[in-house]
Amino acid sequence: MAGTARNQGRLEILHGGVWGTVCDDYISTSGTRQTNFVSVACGELGFSAAGSALTSGFPDGVDPTWMDDLDCAGTESRLASCPFRGWGMENCSHVEDIGLSCTP
């Protein structure tokens, strides 16, 4: 994550050797989709599955937006296993980059 603490900041994902961001579509509002997303993302990063999604408080990304319209069930071990539009298929600007705050 790109942030001021190791457990919070803008979420970035490595695809094809290039770092990129994740769009907040589907996951920016509270509810089951956000809870499931946070569980998978924080878990993949080695943190407790608890935490919250952040839509502000960190700089916008400059790299490609790799993931959009994520719809995790909450049982996946990796974000790449969640249904999403496809690598690099997105309709987002970097003001929609999603961040995380995970419980250490």
PDB file of C-alpha atoms in Angstrom:
ATOM      1  CA  MET A   1       0.000   0.000   0.000  1.00  0.00           C
ATOM      2  CA  ALA A   2       1.095   3.549  -0.647  1.00  0.00           C
ATOM      3  CA  GLY A   3       0.550   5.440   2.598  1.00  0.00           C
ATOM      4  CA  THR A   4       2.062   6.852   5.760  1.00  0.00           C
ATOM      5  CA  ALA A   5       1.616   3.655   7.794  1.00  0.00           C
ATOM      6  CA  ARG A   6       2.267   0.087   6.685  1.00  0.00           C
ATOM      7  CA  ASN A   7      -1.352  -0.919   7.330  1.00  0.00           C
ATOM      8  CA  GLN A   8      -3.107   1.907   5.478  1.00  0.00           C
ATOM      9  CA  GLY A   9      -2.957   3.831   2.225  1.00  0.00           C
ATOM     10  CA  ARG A  10      -3.823   3.598  -1.452  1.00  0.00           C
ATOM     11  CA  LEU A  11      -4.125  -0.012  -2.587  1.00  0.00           C
ATOM     12  CA  GLU A  12      -1.847  -1.016  -5.441  1.00  0.00           C
ATOM     13  CA  ILE A  13      -1.600  -4.335  -7.243  1.00  0.00           C
ATOM     14  CA  LEU A  14       1.180  -5.796  -9.385  1.00  0.00           C
ATOM     15  CA  HIS A  15       0.120  -7.114 -12.792  1.00  0.00           C
ATOM     16  CA  GLY A  16       2.479  -8.010 -15.620  1.00  0.00           C
ATOM     17  CA  GLY A  17       5.386  -6.468 -13.729  1.00  0.00           C
ATOM     18  CA  VAL A  18       3.654  -3.074 -13.505  1.00  0.00           C
ATOM     19  CA  TRP A  19       2.108  -1.593 -10.359  1.00  0.00           C
ATOM     20  CA  GLY A  20      -1.359  -0.123 -10.683  1.00  0.00           C
ATOM     21  CA  THR A  21      -4.371   0.965  -8.689  1.00  0.00           C
ATOM     22  CA  VAL A  22      -7.815  -0.437  -7.902  1.00  0.00           C
ATOM     23  CA  CYS A  23     -10.934   1.609  -8.669  1.00  0.00           C
ATOM     24  CA  ASP A  24     -13.514   2.181  -5.941  1.00  0.00           C
ATOM     25  CA  ASP A  25     -16.541   1.319  -8.124  1.00  0.00           C
ATOM     26  CA  TYR A  26     -18.810  -1.183  -6.308  1.00  0.00           C
ATOM     27  CA  ILE A  27     -16.771  -0.915  -3.086  1.00  0.00           C
ATOM     28  CA  SER A  28     -16.748   2.771  -2.113  1.00  0.00           C
ATOM     29  CA  THR A  29     -19.952   2.606  -0.075  1.00  0.00           C
ATOM     30  CA  SER A  30     -20.460   0.569   3.058  1.00  0.00           C
ATOM     31  CA  GLY A  31     -22.176  -2.768   2.834  1.00  0.00           C
ATOM     32  CA  THR A  32     -21.472  -6.375   1.964  1.00  0.00           C
ATOM     33  CA  ARG A  33     -19.371  -5.629  -1.132  1.00  0.00           C
ATOM     34  CA  GLN A  34     -17.082  -3.330   0.852  1.00  0.00           C
ATOM     35  CA  THR A  35     -16.823  -5.758   3.780  1.00  0.00           C
ATOM     36  CA  ASN A  36     -15.950  -8.641   1.447  1.00  0.00           C
ATOM     37  CA  PHE A  37     -13.406  -6.549  -0.469  1.00  0.00           C
ATOM     38  CA  VAL A  38     -11.672  -5.398   2.724  1.00  0.00           C
ATOM     39  CA  SER A  39     -11.582  -8.961   4.059  1.00  0.00           C
ATOM     40  CA  VAL A  40      -9.866 -10.275   0.926  1.00  0.00           C
ATOM     41  CA  ALA A  41      -7.508  -7.308   0.391  1.00  0.00           C
ATOM     42  CA  CYS A  42      -6.337  -7.042   4.006  1.00  0.00           C
ATOM     43  CA  GLY A  43      -6.003 -10.820   4.265  1.00  0.00           C
ATOM     44  CA  GLU A  44      -3.889 -10.993   1.101  1.00  0.00           C
ATOM     45  CA  LEU A  45      -1.585  -8.341   2.552  1.00  0.00           C
ATOM     46  CA  GLY A  46      -1.084 -10.405   5.718  1.00  0.00           C
ATOM     47  CA  PHE A  47      -3.294  -8.357   8.022  1.00  0.00           C
ATOM     48  CA  SER A  48      -6.407  -9.233   9.948  1.00  0.00           C
ATOM     49  CA  ALA A  49      -9.412  -9.445   7.667  1.00  0.00           C
ATOM     50  CA  ALA A  50     -10.862  -6.486   9.566  1.00  0.00           C
ATOM     51  CA  GLY A  51     -10.483  -2.925   8.398  1.00  0.00           C
ATOM     52  CA  SER A  52     -12.137  -0.362   6.178  1.00  0.00           C
ATOM     53  CA  ALA A  53     -11.999   0.972   2.643  1.00  0.00           C
ATOM     54  CA  LEU A  54     -10.757   4.533   2.193  1.00  0.00           C
ATOM     55  CA  THR A  55     -11.717   6.866  -0.622  1.00  0.00           C
ATOM     56  CA  SER A  56      -9.607   9.840   0.447  1.00  0.00           C
ATOM     57  CA  GLY A  57      -6.653  10.813   2.593  1.00  0.00           C
ATOM     58  CA  PHE A  58      -3.920   9.659   0.227  1.00  0.00           C
ATOM     59  CA  PRO A  59      -2.461  10.961  -3.050  1.00  0.00           C
ATOM     60  CA  ASP A  60      -4.059   9.903  -6.333  1.00  0.00           C
ATOM     61  CA  GLY A  61      -2.161   7.217  -8.207  1.00  0.00           C
ATOM     62  CA  VAL A  62      -0.358   7.779 -11.499  1.00  0.00           C
ATOM     63  CA  ASP A  63       0.069   4.182 -12.674  1.00  0.00           C
ATOM     64  CA  PRO A  64      -2.554   2.217 -14.646  1.00  0.00           C
ATOM     65  CA  THR A  65      -5.866   1.396 -13.021  1.00  0.00           C
ATOM     66  CA  TRP A  66      -5.750  -2.393 -13.142  1.00  0.00           C
ATOM     67  CA  MET A  67      -8.994  -3.434 -11.457  1.00  0.00           C
ATOM     68  CA  ASP A  68     -12.558  -2.106 -11.563  1.00  0.00           C
ATOM     69  CA  ASP A  69     -15.993  -3.360 -10.507  1.00  0.00           C
ATOM     70  CA  LEU A  70     -14.625  -5.858  -7.970  1.00  0.00           C
ATOM     71  CA  ASP A  71     -17.298  -8.096  -6.499  1.00  0.00           C
ATOM     72  CA  CYS A  72     -15.591 -10.320  -3.910  1.00  0.00           C
ATOM     73  CA  ALA A  73     -17.511 -12.998  -2.028  1.00  0.00           C
ATOM     74  CA  GLY A  74     -15.151 -12.604   0.935  1.00  0.00           C
ATOM     75  CA  THR A  75     -13.805 -16.153   0.729  1.00  0.00           C
ATOM     76  CA  GLU A  76     -11.141 -15.524  -1.916  1.00  0.00           C
ATOM     77  CA  SER A  77      -7.480 -15.634  -0.887  1.00  0.00           C
ATOM     78  CA  ARG A  78      -6.443 -13.030  -3.484  1.00  0.00           C
ATOM     79  CA  LEU A  79      -8.103 -10.000  -5.082  1.00  0.00           C
ATOM     80  CA  ALA A  80      -7.286 -11.445  -8.509  1.00  0.00           C
ATOM     81  CA  SER A  81      -9.655 -14.334  -7.686  1.00  0.00           C
ATOM     82  CA  CYS A  82     -12.603 -11.951  -7.223  1.00  0.00           C
ATOM     83  CA  PRO A  83     -14.822 -11.252 -10.228  1.00  0.00           C
ATOM     84  CA  PHE A  84     -13.906  -7.921 -11.876  1.00  0.00           C
ATOM     85  CA  ARG A  85     -14.043  -6.293 -15.332  1.00  0.00           C
ATOM     86  CA  GLY A  86     -10.659  -7.606 -16.473  1.00  0.00           C
ATOM     87  CA  TRP A  87      -7.092  -6.373 -16.205  1.00  0.00           C
ATOM     88  CA  GLY A  88      -6.944  -2.741 -17.301  1.00  0.00           C
ATOM     89  CA  MET A  89     -10.603  -2.666 -18.324  1.00  0.00           C
ATOM     90  CA  GLU A  90     -11.952   0.305 -16.380  1.00  0.00           C
ATOM     91  CA  ASN A  91     -13.858   3.569 -16.569  1.00  0.00           C
ATOM     92  CA  CYS A  92     -12.179   5.348 -13.644  1.00  0.00           C
ATOM     93  CA  SER A  93     -10.005   8.342 -12.959  1.00  0.00           C
ATOM     94  CA  HIS A  94      -7.410   8.296 -10.198  1.00  0.00           C
ATOM     95  CA  VAL A  95      -9.684  10.262  -7.864  1.00  0.00           C
ATOM     96  CA  GLU A  96     -11.511   6.904  -7.625  1.00  0.00           C
ATOM     97  CA  ASP A  97      -8.460   4.953  -6.397  1.00  0.00           C
ATOM     98  CA  ILE A  98      -9.395   2.844  -3.381  1.00  0.00           C
ATOM     99  CA  GLY A  99      -7.374   2.726  -0.206  1.00  0.00           C
ATOM    100  CA  LEU A 100      -7.397   0.475   2.823  1.00  0.00           C
ATOM    101  CA  SER A 101      -6.962   0.687   6.537  1.00  0.00           C
ATOM    102  CA  CYS A 102      -6.284  -2.835   7.813  1.00  0.00           C
ATOM    103  CA  THR A 103      -6.122  -3.996  11.413  1.00  0.00           C
ATOM    104  CA  PRO A 104      -2.479  -4.938  12.171  1.00  0.00           C
TER     105      PRO A 104
END
